[in-house]
Amino acid sequence: MAESRQSIHGEWSSGMVFVLAATGSAVGLGNIWRFPYLVGENGGGAFVIVYLACILLVGLPIMMAEVMIGRRGKRSPINALKTVAREEGLSSQWKLLGWLGVLAGFLILSFYSVVGGWALYYALQALLNNFSGIEPTAASGMFGSLVGSPSLVLLWHTLFMIILVVIVAAGVRKGLQRAVTILMPLLFMILLVMVVYGMTTGGFGTALGFMFSPNFGDLTGASVLAALGQAFFTLSLGMGAIMVYGAYLPRTESIPVATGWIVGMDTLTAIIAGLAIFPVVFAVGMEPGAGPGLVFETLPVVFGGIPFGFILGLLFFVLLTVAAVTSGISLLEPAVAYVTEATAMSRAGATSAIAAAIWLLGIAAGLSLNAWADIRIIPGMDENIFGVLEFISNDIMLPLGGLLIALFAAWFMRLESVTDELGLDVASTGFRVWLLTTRFVAPAAVILVFLNALGLF
Ligand code: PFF
């Protein structure tokens, strides 16, 4: 038995490395690109509060559940779920939940890579000193001409995907570790510098009010669903990414402590990104609801106007690309781990084949921003392919996956197995809180938000 508790893919050298890798997965475009634009589109403070509640009451307990299942099953999410289900005397069909995750990762990475390509393109613009003295209208124009050009979008999407494949195929452990230990703190520090700049713009007070004073009258069912979807997306939950990293976690490490760190760092990064962006938005009279271009239209204005803006801008977009790559790795990992377990394919072969398919779908996502902008694939839904992929994966599949993971862990697994893996005593307050949130609060929240978004209550 002891042997089957060893991951066939190897293990992290310590709990700290797991925390760093999982933080590398969590912190990415979701924090810096997606969070601010969703806050802007959904009216600010009330959205932020609902988002934070989702992180704490739904995200944290489900993350503990995912890591626990991963470490107990010691394999790709599909096989981990199958193994744990069998050990618990349950149907091995729980593995389908792993398949749902693989599919979600597939869909997410297709558009994630398109946006990762934008980060790369902006790193080049920074290098060419194209932000120097840039005005807000010119910055919007720069973004518009990138997104409006099919060839540019596809070129940078392709480059991003190639970088990802090279890293994942080479085996990620060392590079990943370096990236998260050194580069992520640096990215965080640059964001802090930008917050300080934001304080000098005259828009800081408005930004604080916008982000933190809620007007709950603004909330719609759709924005609550978006907050829930974003909580899953930003924490990399609901699709097995954190589960597969949990599979490589040594048994000696505490799951509650590790997950607490990951959630804390991810949330802090998103808030700091908001505080870096919104002061500028208000100071220069931009529209907070500008949508997916928000970060790319505001930050060049900051870099163009501050001392050392050239080097800070360059570093920022390079590091944003790194953050996107460390997240992209975890989007690929569940599928790659499964294919290497289930077939004779090498890691490099599996990575390339899966990435090629995702790259193709990414082409559709990229073209839907320009040449195919008018194509609608879901009747009655006024979204381009990019928007449809984003909605279905983030707002439907991740919360659904998370719901099933919560049910599996808190209703179907034996409590002894759960407490054993979490390292908590059945009678301890920590365990009771986890059980209460994972059994009732998280599933109820997901179900209510779904029903509400469907207009059913
Ligand atoms: N958490 C990543 C981000 O915030 O950018 C995105 C992501 C990675 C989502 C891995 C889901 C996932 F499984």
CSV table of C-alpha atoms and ligand atoms in Angstrom, one decimal:
chain,number,residue,atom,x,y,z
A,1,MET,CA,0.0,0.0,0.0
A,2,ALA,CA,2.8,2.4,1.0
A,3,GLU,CA,4.1,2.1,-2.5
A,4,SER,CA,0.9,3.0,-4.2
A,5,ARG,CA,1.0,6.2,-2.2
A,6,GLN,CA,4.0,7.4,-4.2
A,7,SER,CA,3.3,9.4,-7.3
A,8,ILE,CA,4.6,7.8,-10.5
A,9,HIS,CA,5.4,11.3,-11.8
A,10,GLY,CA,7.7,12.1,-8.8
A,11,GLU,CA,7.2,14.4,-5.9
A,12,TRP,CA,7.9,18.0,-4.9
A,13,SER,CA,11.0,18.2,-2.8
A,14,SER,CA,9.0,19.9,0.0
A,15,GLY,CA,5.7,21.5,0.9
A,16,MET,CA,7.2,24.9,0.1
A,17,VAL,CA,7.8,23.8,-3.5
A,18,PHE,CA,4.2,22.7,-3.8
A,19,VAL,CA,3.0,26.0,-2.4
A,20,LEU,CA,5.2,27.8,-5.0
A,21,ALA,CA,4.1,25.6,-7.9
A,22,ALA,CA,0.4,25.9,-7.0
A,23,THR,CA,0.8,29.6,-6.5
A,24,GLY,CA,2.4,29.7,-10.0
A,25,SER,CA,-0.7,28.0,-11.3
A,26,ALA,CA,-3.1,30.3,-9.4
A,27,VAL,CA,-1.4,33.6,-10.1
A,28,GLY,CA,-1.6,34.5,-13.7
A,29,LEU,CA,-3.6,36.3,-16.3
A,30,GLY,CA,-6.7,35.6,-14.1
A,31,ASN,CA,-5.4,38.0,-11.4
A,32,ILE,CA,-3.9,40.8,-13.6
A,33,TRP,CA,-5.9,40.7,-16.8
A,34,ARG,CA,-9.3,39.1,-15.9
A,35,PHE,CA,-10.0,40.2,-12.3
A,36,PRO,CA,-9.7,44.0,-13.0
A,37,TYR,CA,-11.8,43.9,-16.1
A,38,LEU,CA,-14.5,41.8,-14.4
A,39,VAL,CA,-14.6,44.3,-11.5
A,40,GLY,CA,-14.9,47.1,-14.0
A,41,GLU,CA,-17.6,45.4,-16.0
A,42,ASN,CA,-19.6,44.4,-12.9
A,43,GLY,CA,-19.8,47.7,-11.2
A,44,GLY,CA,-16.9,47.5,-8.6
A,45,GLY,CA,-17.3,47.0,-4.8
A,46,ALA,CA,-20.3,44.7,-4.6
A,47,PHE,CA,-18.6,42.3,-7.1
A,48,VAL,CA,-15.3,42.4,-5.1
A,49,ILE,CA,-17.2,41.5,-1.9
A,50,VAL,CA,-19.0,38.6,-3.5
A,51,TYR,CA,-15.8,37.4,-5.1
A,52,LEU,CA,-14.0,37.5,-1.8
A,53,ALA,CA,-16.8,35.6,-0.2
A,54,CYS,CA,-16.6,33.0,-2.9
A,55,ILE,CA,-12.9,32.6,-2.4
A,56,LEU,CA,-13.2,32.1,1.3
A,57,LEU,CA,-16.4,30.0,1.5
A,58,VAL,CA,-16.2,28.0,-1.8
A,59,GLY,CA,-12.6,28.3,-3.1
A,60,LEU,CA,-10.6,27.5,0.0
A,61,PRO,CA,-12.5,24.4,1.1
A,62,ILE,CA,-12.6,23.0,-2.4
A,63,MET,CA,-8.9,23.6,-2.8
A,64,MET,CA,-8.3,21.6,0.3
A,65,ALA,CA,-10.6,18.8,-1.1
A,66,GLU,CA,-8.7,18.8,-4.5
A,67,VAL,CA,-5.3,18.6,-2.9
A,68,MET,CA,-6.5,15.9,-0.6
A,69,ILE,CA,-8.0,13.8,-3.4
A,70,GLY,CA,-4.9,14.3,-5.6
A,71,ARG,CA,-2.5,13.3,-2.8
A,72,ARG,CA,-4.6,10.2,-2.0
A,73,GLY,CA,-4.9,9.1,-5.6
A,74,LYS,CA,-1.3,10.0,-6.6
A,75,ARG,CA,-2.0,10.2,-10.3
A,76,SER,CA,-3.6,12.4,-13.0
A,77,PRO,CA,-7.0,13.6,-11.8
A,78,ILE,CA,-8.8,11.0,-13.9
A,79,ASN,CA,-6.9,8.1,-12.4
A,80,ALA,CA,-6.7,9.7,-8.9
A,81,LEU,CA,-10.5,10.0,-8.8
A,82,LYS,CA,-10.8,6.4,-10.0
A,83,THR,CA,-8.3,5.1,-7.5
A,84,VAL,CA,-9.8,7.0,-4.5
A,85,ALA,CA,-13.3,6.1,-5.5
A,86,ARG,CA,-12.4,2.4,-5.6
A,87,GLU,CA,-10.6,2.6,-2.3
A,88,GLU,CA,-13.7,4.2,-0.8
A,89,GLY,CA,-15.9,1.5,-2.2
A,90,LEU,CA,-17.5,3.9,-4.7
A,91,SER,CA,-18.1,3.7,-8.5
A,92,SER,CA,-15.0,4.1,-10.6
A,93,GLN,CA,-17.2,6.3,-12.9
A,94,TRP,CA,-16.1,9.2,-10.7
A,95,LYS,CA,-13.2,9.3,-13.1
A,96,LEU,CA,-15.6,11.1,-15.5
A,97,LEU,CA,-15.2,14.1,-13.2
A,98,GLY,CA,-11.5,14.0,-14.1
A,99,TRP,CA,-12.5,14.0,-17.8
A,100,LEU,CA,-14.6,17.1,-17.3
A,101,GLY,CA,-11.6,18.8,-15.9
A,102,VAL,CA,-9.4,17.8,-18.8
A,103,LEU,CA,-11.9,19.2,-21.2
A,104,ALA,CA,-12.2,22.4,-19.2
A,105,GLY,CA,-8.4,22.8,-19.2
A,106,PHE,CA,-8.5,22.3,-23.0
A,107,LEU,CA,-11.0,25.0,-23.5
A,108,ILE,CA,-9.5,27.4,-21.1
A,109,LEU,CA,-6.0,27.1,-22.5
A,110,SER,CA,-7.2,27.9,-26.0
A,111,PHE,CA,-8.2,31.4,-25.1
A,112,TYR,CA,-5.6,31.8,-22.3
A,113,SER,CA,-2.9,31.3,-24.9
A,114,VAL,CA,-4.4,34.1,-27.0
A,115,VAL,CA,-4.1,36.5,-24.1
A,116,GLY,CA,-0.7,35.1,-23.1
A,117,GLY,CA,0.3,36.1,-26.7
A,118,TRP,CA,-0.9,39.7,-26.0
A,119,ALA,CA,1.4,39.8,-22.9
A,120,LEU,CA,4.3,38.7,-25.1
A,121,TYR,CA,3.5,41.2,-27.8
A,122,TYR,CA,3.4,43.9,-25.1
A,123,ALA,CA,6.8,42.8,-23.8
A,124,LEU,CA,8.1,43.5,-27.3
A,125,GLN,CA,6.4,46.9,-27.4
A,126,ALA,CA,8.0,47.7,-24.1
A,127,LEU,CA,11.4,46.7,-25.5
A,128,LEU,CA,10.8,48.9,-28.5
A,129,ASN,CA,10.1,51.8,-26.2
A,130,ASN,CA,6.7,52.2,-27.7
A,131,PHE,CA,5.0,53.2,-24.4
A,132,SER,CA,7.2,56.3,-23.9
A,133,GLY,CA,4.8,59.3,-23.3
A,134,ILE,CA,1.8,57.4,-24.7
A,135,GLU,CA,-1.6,59.0,-24.3
A,136,PRO,CA,-4.7,57.0,-23.3
A,137,THR,CA,-6.2,57.2,-26.8
A,138,ALA,CA,-3.0,56.0,-28.4
A,139,ALA,CA,-2.8,53.1,-25.8
A,140,SER,CA,-6.3,52.1,-26.8
A,141,GLY,CA,-5.3,52.3,-30.4
A,142,MET,CA,-2.3,50.0,-29.8
A,143,PHE,CA,-4.5,47.4,-28.2
A,144,GLY,CA,-7.1,47.8,-30.9
A,145,SER,CA,-4.7,47.3,-33.7
A,146,LEU,CA,-3.2,44.2,-32.1
A,147,VAL,CA,-6.6,42.5,-31.5
A,148,GLY,CA,-8.0,43.7,-34.8
A,149,SER,CA,-5.2,42.0,-36.7
A,150,PRO,CA,-5.8,38.2,-37.4
A,151,SER,CA,-2.2,37.7,-38.3
A,152,LEU,CA,-0.8,39.4,-35.2
A,153,VAL,CA,-3.1,37.6,-32.8
A,154,LEU,CA,-2.4,34.2,-34.4
A,155,LEU,CA,1.4,34.8,-34.5
A,156,TRP,CA,1.6,35.7,-30.8
A,157,HIS,CA,-0.8,33.0,-29.8
A,158,THR,CA,1.4,30.5,-31.6
A,159,LEU,CA,4.6,31.8,-30.0
A,160,PHE,CA,3.0,31.6,-26.5
A,161,MET,CA,2.0,28.0,-27.2
A,162,ILE,CA,5.4,27.1,-28.4
A,163,ILE,CA,7.1,28.5,-25.2
A,164,LEU,CA,4.6,26.5,-23.1
A,165,VAL,CA,5.2,23.2,-25.0
A,166,VAL,CA,9.0,23.6,-24.8
A,167,ILE,CA,8.8,24.0,-21.0
A,168,VAL,CA,6.2,21.3,-20.3
A,169,ALA,CA,7.9,18.8,-22.5
A,170,ALA,CA,11.2,19.4,-20.9
A,171,GLY,CA,9.8,18.5,-17.5
A,172,VAL,CA,8.8,21.5,-15.5
A,173,ARG,CA,10.1,21.0,-12.0
A,174,LYS,CA,13.4,23.0,-12.0
A,175,GLY,CA,12.3,25.9,-14.3
A,176,LEU,CA,9.0,26.2,-12.6
A,177,GLN,CA,10.6,26.4,-9.2
A,178,ARG,CA,13.0,29.2,-10.3
A,179,ALA,CA,10.2,31.1,-12.0
A,180,VAL,CA,8.0,31.1,-8.9
A,181,THR,CA,10.6,31.7,-6.3
A,182,ILE,CA,12.3,34.7,-7.9
A,183,LEU,CA,10.1,36.0,-10.7
A,184,MET,CA,6.7,36.0,-9.1
A,185,PRO,CA,7.8,38.1,-6.1
A,186,LEU,CA,9.4,40.5,-8.6
A,187,LEU,CA,6.1,40.8,-10.5
A,188,PHE,CA,4.4,41.5,-7.2
A,189,MET,CA,6.9,44.2,-6.4
A,190,ILE,CA,6.4,45.9,-9.7
A,191,LEU,CA,2.7,45.9,-9.1
A,192,LEU,CA,3.3,47.6,-5.8
A,193,VAL,CA,5.4,50.3,-7.5
A,194,MET,CA,2.4,50.9,-9.8
A,195,VAL,CA,0.1,51.2,-6.9
A,196,VAL,CA,2.4,53.8,-5.5
A,197,TYR,CA,2.2,55.6,-8.8
A,198,GLY,CA,-1.6,55.2,-8.7
A,199,MET,CA,-1.6,57.2,-5.4
A,200,THR,CA,0.0,60.2,-7.2
A,201,THR,CA,-2.5,60.3,-10.0
A,202,GLY,CA,-5.4,61.8,-8.2
A,203,GLY,CA,-7.6,58.8,-9.1
A,204,PHE,CA,-6.6,56.7,-6.1
A,205,GLY,CA,-9.5,57.8,-3.8
A,206,THR,CA,-12.0,57.1,-6.6
A,207,ALA,CA,-10.4,53.8,-7.2
A,208,LEU,CA,-10.6,52.8,-3.6
A,209,GLY,CA,-14.3,53.8,-3.5
A,210,PHE,CA,-15.0,51.9,-6.7
A,211,MET,CA,-13.3,48.7,-5.5
A,212,PHE,CA,-14.4,48.6,-1.9
A,213,SER,CA,-17.6,50.5,-1.3
A,214,PRO,CA,-20.3,48.1,-2.4
A,215,ASN,CA,-23.5,49.1,-4.0
A,216,PHE,CA,-25.4,45.8,-3.9
A,217,GLY,CA,-28.2,47.2,-6.0
A,218,ASP,CA,-25.8,46.9,-8.9
A,219,LEU,CA,-25.5,43.1,-8.6
A,220,THR,CA,-27.2,40.9,-11.1
A,221,GLY,CA,-27.4,37.1,-11.2
A,222,ALA,CA,-24.9,37.3,-14.0
A,223,SER,CA,-22.4,39.2,-12.1
A,224,VAL,CA,-22.6,36.9,-9.1
A,225,LEU,CA,-22.1,34.0,-11.5
A,226,ALA,CA,-19.1,35.8,-12.9
A,227,ALA,CA,-17.7,36.3,-9.4
A,228,LEU,CA,-18.0,32.6,-8.6
A,229,GLY,CA,-16.5,31.6,-11.9
A,230,GLN,CA,-13.6,34.0,-11.4
A,231,ALA,CA,-13.0,32.5,-7.9
A,232,PHE,CA,-12.6,29.1,-9.5
A,233,PHE,CA,-10.6,30.4,-12.4
A,234,THR,CA,-8.1,32.5,-10.3
A,235,LEU,CA,-7.5,29.6,-7.9
A,236,SER,CA,-7.1,27.1,-10.7
A,237,LEU,CA,-9.9,25.0,-9.2
A,238,GLY,CA,-12.6,22.7,-10.5
A,239,MET,CA,-10.6,21.1,-13.2
A,240,GLY,CA,-7.9,19.1,-11.6
A,241,ALA,CA,-4.9,21.4,-11.9
A,242,ILE,CA,-4.5,21.8,-8.2
A,243,MET,CA,-5.4,18.1,-7.8
A,244,VAL,CA,-2.5,17.0,-10.1
A,245,TYR,CA,-0.1,19.2,-8.1
A,246,GLY,CA,-1.5,17.7,-4.9
A,247,ALA,CA,-0.6,14.3,-6.3
A,248,TYR,CA,3.1,15.3,-6.1
A,249,LEU,CA,2.8,16.6,-2.6
A,250,PRO,CA,4.7,14.6,0.1
A,251,ARG,CA,2.5,13.1,2.8
A,252,THR,CA,4.3,14.9,5.5
A,253,GLU,CA,3.0,18.3,4.5
A,254,SER,CA,-0.1,20.0,6.0
A,255,ILE,CA,-2.8,20.6,3.4
A,256,PRO,CA,-4.6,23.3,5.3
A,257,VAL,CA,-1.5,25.3,5.8
A,258,ALA,CA,-0.3,25.0,2.2
A,259,THR,CA,-3.7,25.9,0.7
A,260,GLY,CA,-4.0,28.9,3.1
A,261,TRP,CA,-0.8,30.3,1.7
A,262,ILE,CA,-1.9,29.8,-1.9
A,263,VAL,CA,-5.3,31.3,-1.5
A,264,GLY,CA,-3.8,34.3,0.4
A,265,MET,CA,-1.1,35.1,-2.2
A,266,ASP,CA,-3.5,34.8,-5.1
A,267,THR,CA,-6.1,37.0,-3.6
A,268,LEU,CA,-3.5,39.6,-2.6
A,269,THR,CA,-2.2,39.7,-6.1
A,270,ALA,CA,-5.6,40.3,-7.6
A,271,ILE,CA,-6.4,43.1,-5.2
A,272,ILE,CA,-3.0,44.8,-5.8
A,273,ALA,CA,-3.5,44.5,-9.5
A,274,GLY,CA,-6.9,46.3,-9.2
A,275,LEU,CA,-5.2,49.0,-7.1
A,276,ALA,CA,-2.6,49.5,-9.7
A,277,ILE,CA,-5.0,49.8,-12.6
A,278,PHE,CA,-8.1,51.6,-11.4
A,279,PRO,CA,-6.4,54.8,-10.2
A,280,VAL,CA,-5.1,55.3,-13.7
A,281,VAL,CA,-8.5,54.5,-15.2
A,282,PHE,CA,-10.2,57.2,-13.2
A,283,ALA,CA,-7.3,59.7,-13.4
A,284,VAL,CA,-7.3,59.7,-17.2
A,285,GLY,CA,-11.0,59.4,-17.6
A,286,MET,CA,-11.1,55.9,-19.0
A,287,GLU,CA,-14.1,53.6,-18.9
A,288,PRO,CA,-13.7,51.0,-16.1
A,289,GLY,CA,-16.0,48.7,-18.0
A,290,ALA,CA,-13.7,48.7,-21.1
A,291,GLY,CA,-13.6,44.9,-21.1
A,292,PRO,CA,-10.8,42.5,-21.8
A,293,GLY,CA,-8.5,45.3,-23.1
A,294,LEU,CA,-8.5,47.1,-19.8
A,295,VAL,CA,-5.1,46.2,-18.5
A,296,PHE,CA,-3.4,46.5,-21.8
A,297,GLU,CA,-4.9,49.9,-22.4
A,298,THR,CA,-4.1,51.4,-19.0
A,299,LEU,CA,-0.7,50.1,-18.0
A,300,PRO,CA,1.3,51.4,-21.0
A,301,VAL,CA,0.1,54.8,-20.0
A,302,VAL,CA,1.6,54.3,-16.5
A,303,PHE,CA,4.9,53.0,-17.9
A,304,GLY,CA,5.0,55.7,-20.4
A,305,GLY,CA,4.8,58.4,-17.7
A,306,ILE,CA,6.9,57.2,-14.8
A,307,PRO,CA,10.6,57.3,-14.1
A,308,PHE,CA,12.3,54.0,-15.1
A,309,GLY,CA,9.1,53.3,-17.0
A,310,PHE,CA,11.0,51.6,-19.8
A,311,ILE,CA,12.6,49.0,-17.6
A,312,LEU,CA,9.6,48.5,-15.4
A,313,GLY,CA,7.3,48.1,-18.3
A,314,LEU,CA,9.6,45.6,-20.0
A,315,LEU,CA,10.0,43.6,-16.8
A,316,PHE,CA,6.3,43.8,-16.1
A,317,PHE,CA,5.2,42.3,-19.4
A,318,VAL,CA,8.0,39.7,-19.4
A,319,LEU,CA,6.9,38.6,-15.9
A,320,LEU,CA,3.3,38.7,-16.8
A,321,THR,CA,4.2,36.3,-19.6
A,322,VAL,CA,6.0,34.1,-17.1
A,323,ALA,CA,3.0,34.1,-14.8
A,324,ALA,CA,0.8,33.1,-17.7
A,325,VAL,CA,3.2,30.3,-18.6
A,326,THR,CA,3.3,28.9,-15.1
A,327,SER,CA,-0.5,28.9,-15.1
A,328,GLY,CA,-0.6,27.5,-18.7
A,329,ILE,CA,1.6,24.6,-17.5
A,330,SER,CA,-1.0,23.6,-15.0
A,331,LEU,CA,-3.7,23.8,-17.6
A,332,LEU,CA,-1.9,21.2,-19.7
A,333,GLU,CA,-0.6,19.0,-16.8
A,334,PRO,CA,-3.8,17.0,-16.1
A,335,ALA,CA,-4.1,16.0,-19.7
A,336,VAL,CA,-0.4,15.3,-20.2
A,337,ALA,CA,-0.2,13.3,-17.0
A,338,TYR,CA,-3.2,11.2,-18.0
A,339,VAL,CA,-1.9,10.5,-21.6
A,340,THR,CA,1.5,9.4,-20.3
A,341,GLU,CA,-0.2,7.1,-17.8
A,342,ALA,CA,-2.7,5.7,-20.3
A,343,THR,CA,-0.5,5.3,-23.4
A,344,ALA,CA,3.0,4.5,-24.4
A,345,MET,CA,3.5,8.1,-25.5
A,346,SER,CA,6.5,10.1,-24.1
A,347,ARG,CA,5.9,13.2,-22.1
A,348,ALA,CA,7.2,15.3,-25.0
A,349,GLY,CA,4.9,13.5,-27.5
A,350,ALA,CA,1.9,13.8,-25.3
A,351,THR,CA,2.5,17.5,-24.6
A,352,SER,CA,2.9,18.3,-28.3
A,353,ALA,CA,-0.1,16.4,-29.4
A,354,ILE,CA,-2.4,17.9,-26.8
A,355,ALA,CA,-1.0,21.4,-27.3
A,356,ALA,CA,-1.5,21.2,-31.1
A,357,ALA,CA,-5.2,20.5,-30.6
A,358,ILE,CA,-5.5,23.3,-28.1
A,359,TRP,CA,-3.6,25.6,-30.5
A,360,LEU,CA,-6.1,24.9,-33.2
A,361,LEU,CA,-9.1,25.8,-31.0
A,362,GLY,CA,-7.1,28.9,-30.0
A,363,ILE,CA,-7.1,30.0,-33.6
A,364,ALA,CA,-10.9,30.1,-33.6
A,365,ALA,CA,-10.8,32.1,-30.3
A,366,GLY,CA,-8.3,34.5,-31.8
A,367,LEU,CA,-10.1,35.0,-35.1
A,368,SER,CA,-13.3,35.6,-33.3
A,369,LEU,CA,-11.9,38.9,-32.1
A,370,ASN,CA,-11.5,40.1,-35.7
A,371,ALA,CA,-12.2,38.2,-38.9
A,372,TRP,CA,-14.9,36.0,-37.3
A,373,ALA,CA,-16.2,38.7,-34.9
A,374,ASP,CA,-19.8,38.3,-36.2
A,375,ILE,CA,-20.0,34.5,-35.9
A,376,ARG,CA,-22.3,33.3,-33.1
A,377,ILE,CA,-22.1,29.6,-32.2
A,378,ILE,CA,-24.7,29.5,-29.4
A,379,PRO,CA,-28.1,30.5,-30.5
A,380,GLY,CA,-29.4,33.3,-28.3
A,381,MET,CA,-26.1,34.1,-26.8
A,382,ASP,CA,-24.5,37.3,-28.1
A,383,GLU,CA,-20.9,36.3,-27.6
A,384,ASN,CA,-18.1,35.6,-30.0
A,385,ILE,CA,-16.3,32.3,-29.9
A,386,PHE,CA,-13.7,33.7,-27.4
A,387,GLY,CA,-16.6,34.8,-25.1
A,388,VAL,CA,-18.4,31.5,-25.4
A,389,LEU,CA,-15.2,29.5,-24.5
A,390,GLU,CA,-14.6,31.8,-21.6
A,391,PHE,CA,-18.2,31.6,-20.3
A,392,ILE,CA,-18.6,27.8,-20.7
A,393,SER,CA,-15.3,26.9,-19.2
A,394,ASN,CA,-15.0,29.4,-16.4
A,395,ASP,CA,-18.6,30.1,-15.4
A,396,ILE,CA,-20.1,26.6,-16.0
A,397,MET,CA,-17.5,23.8,-16.1
A,398,LEU,CA,-15.2,25.0,-13.3
A,399,PRO,CA,-18.0,25.6,-10.7
A,400,LEU,CA,-19.7,22.3,-11.8
A,401,GLY,CA,-16.4,20.4,-11.4
A,402,GLY,CA,-15.9,22.1,-8.1
A,403,LEU,CA,-19.4,21.2,-6.9
A,404,LEU,CA,-18.8,17.5,-7.8
A,405,ILE,CA,-15.4,17.5,-6.1
A,406,ALA,CA,-16.9,19.0,-2.9
A,407,LEU,CA,-19.7,16.4,-3.0
A,408,PHE,CA,-17.2,13.6,-3.6
A,409,ALA,CA,-14.9,14.7,-0.7
A,410,ALA,CA,-17.4,15.7,1.9
A,411,TRP,CA,-20.4,13.3,1.2
A,412,PHE,CA,-19.0,10.2,-0.5
A,413,MET,CA,-15.5,9.7,1.0
A,414,ARG,CA,-15.2,8.1,4.4
A,415,LEU,CA,-14.5,10.7,7.1
A,416,GLU,CA,-11.5,8.7,8.4
A,417,SER,CA,-9.9,8.9,5.0
A,418,VAL,CA,-10.5,12.6,4.8
A,419,THR,CA,-9.2,13.4,8.3
A,420,ASP,CA,-6.2,11.1,7.7
A,421,GLU,CA,-5.2,12.9,4.6
A,422,LEU,CA,-5.9,16.4,5.8
A,423,GLY,CA,-4.0,15.7,9.0
A,424,LEU,CA,-6.9,17.0,11.1
A,425,ASP,CA,-8.7,15.5,14.1
A,426,VAL,CA,-12.4,14.7,13.5
A,427,ALA,CA,-13.3,16.7,16.6
A,428,SER,CA,-11.1,19.7,15.7
A,429,THR,CA,-12.7,23.0,14.9
A,430,GLY,CA,-10.6,23.2,11.7
A,431,PHE,CA,-12.1,19.9,10.4
A,432,ARG,CA,-15.6,20.9,11.4
A,433,VAL,CA,-15.4,24.2,9.6
A,434,TRP,CA,-14.0,22.4,6.5
A,435,LEU,CA,-16.8,19.8,6.6
A,436,LEU,CA,-19.5,22.3,7.1
A,437,THR,CA,-18.3,24.5,4.2
A,438,THR,CA,-17.6,21.7,1.8
A,439,ARG,CA,-20.7,19.7,2.6
A,440,PHE,CA,-23.2,22.5,2.7
A,441,VAL,CA,-22.0,26.0,2.0
A,442,ALA,CA,-19.9,25.5,-1.2
A,443,PRO,CA,-22.4,23.2,-2.9
A,444,ALA,CA,-25.4,25.3,-2.0
A,445,ALA,CA,-23.6,28.5,-3.2
A,446,VAL,CA,-22.8,26.9,-6.6
A,447,ILE,CA,-26.3,25.5,-7.0
A,448,LEU,CA,-28.0,28.7,-6.0
A,449,VAL,CA,-25.8,30.8,-8.3
A,450,PHE,CA,-26.5,28.5,-11.2
A,451,LEU,CA,-30.2,28.5,-10.6
A,452,ASN,CA,-30.2,32.3,-10.2
A,453,ALA,CA,-28.2,32.8,-13.4
A,454,LEU,CA,-30.7,30.6,-15.2
A,455,GLY,CA,-33.4,32.9,-14.0
A,456,LEU,CA,-35.0,30.0,-12.0
A,457,PHE,CA,-35.4,32.0,-8.8
B,1,PFF,N1,-5.4,30.5,-12.2
B,1,PFF,C1,-4.9,30.9,-13.5
B,1,PFF,C2,-5.0,32.4,-13.5
B,1,PFF,O1,-5.5,33.1,-12.6
B,1,PFF,O2,-4.5,33.0,-14.5
B,1,PFF,C3,-5.7,30.3,-14.6
B,1,PFF,C4,-5.9,28.9,-14.5
B,1,PFF,C5,-4.8,28.0,-14.4
B,1,PFF,C6,-7.2,28.4,-14.4
B,1,PFF,C7,-5.1,26.6,-14.2
B,1,PFF,C8,-7.5,27.0,-14.3
B,1,PFF,C9,-6.4,26.2,-14.2
B,1,PFF,F1,-6.6,24.9,-14.0
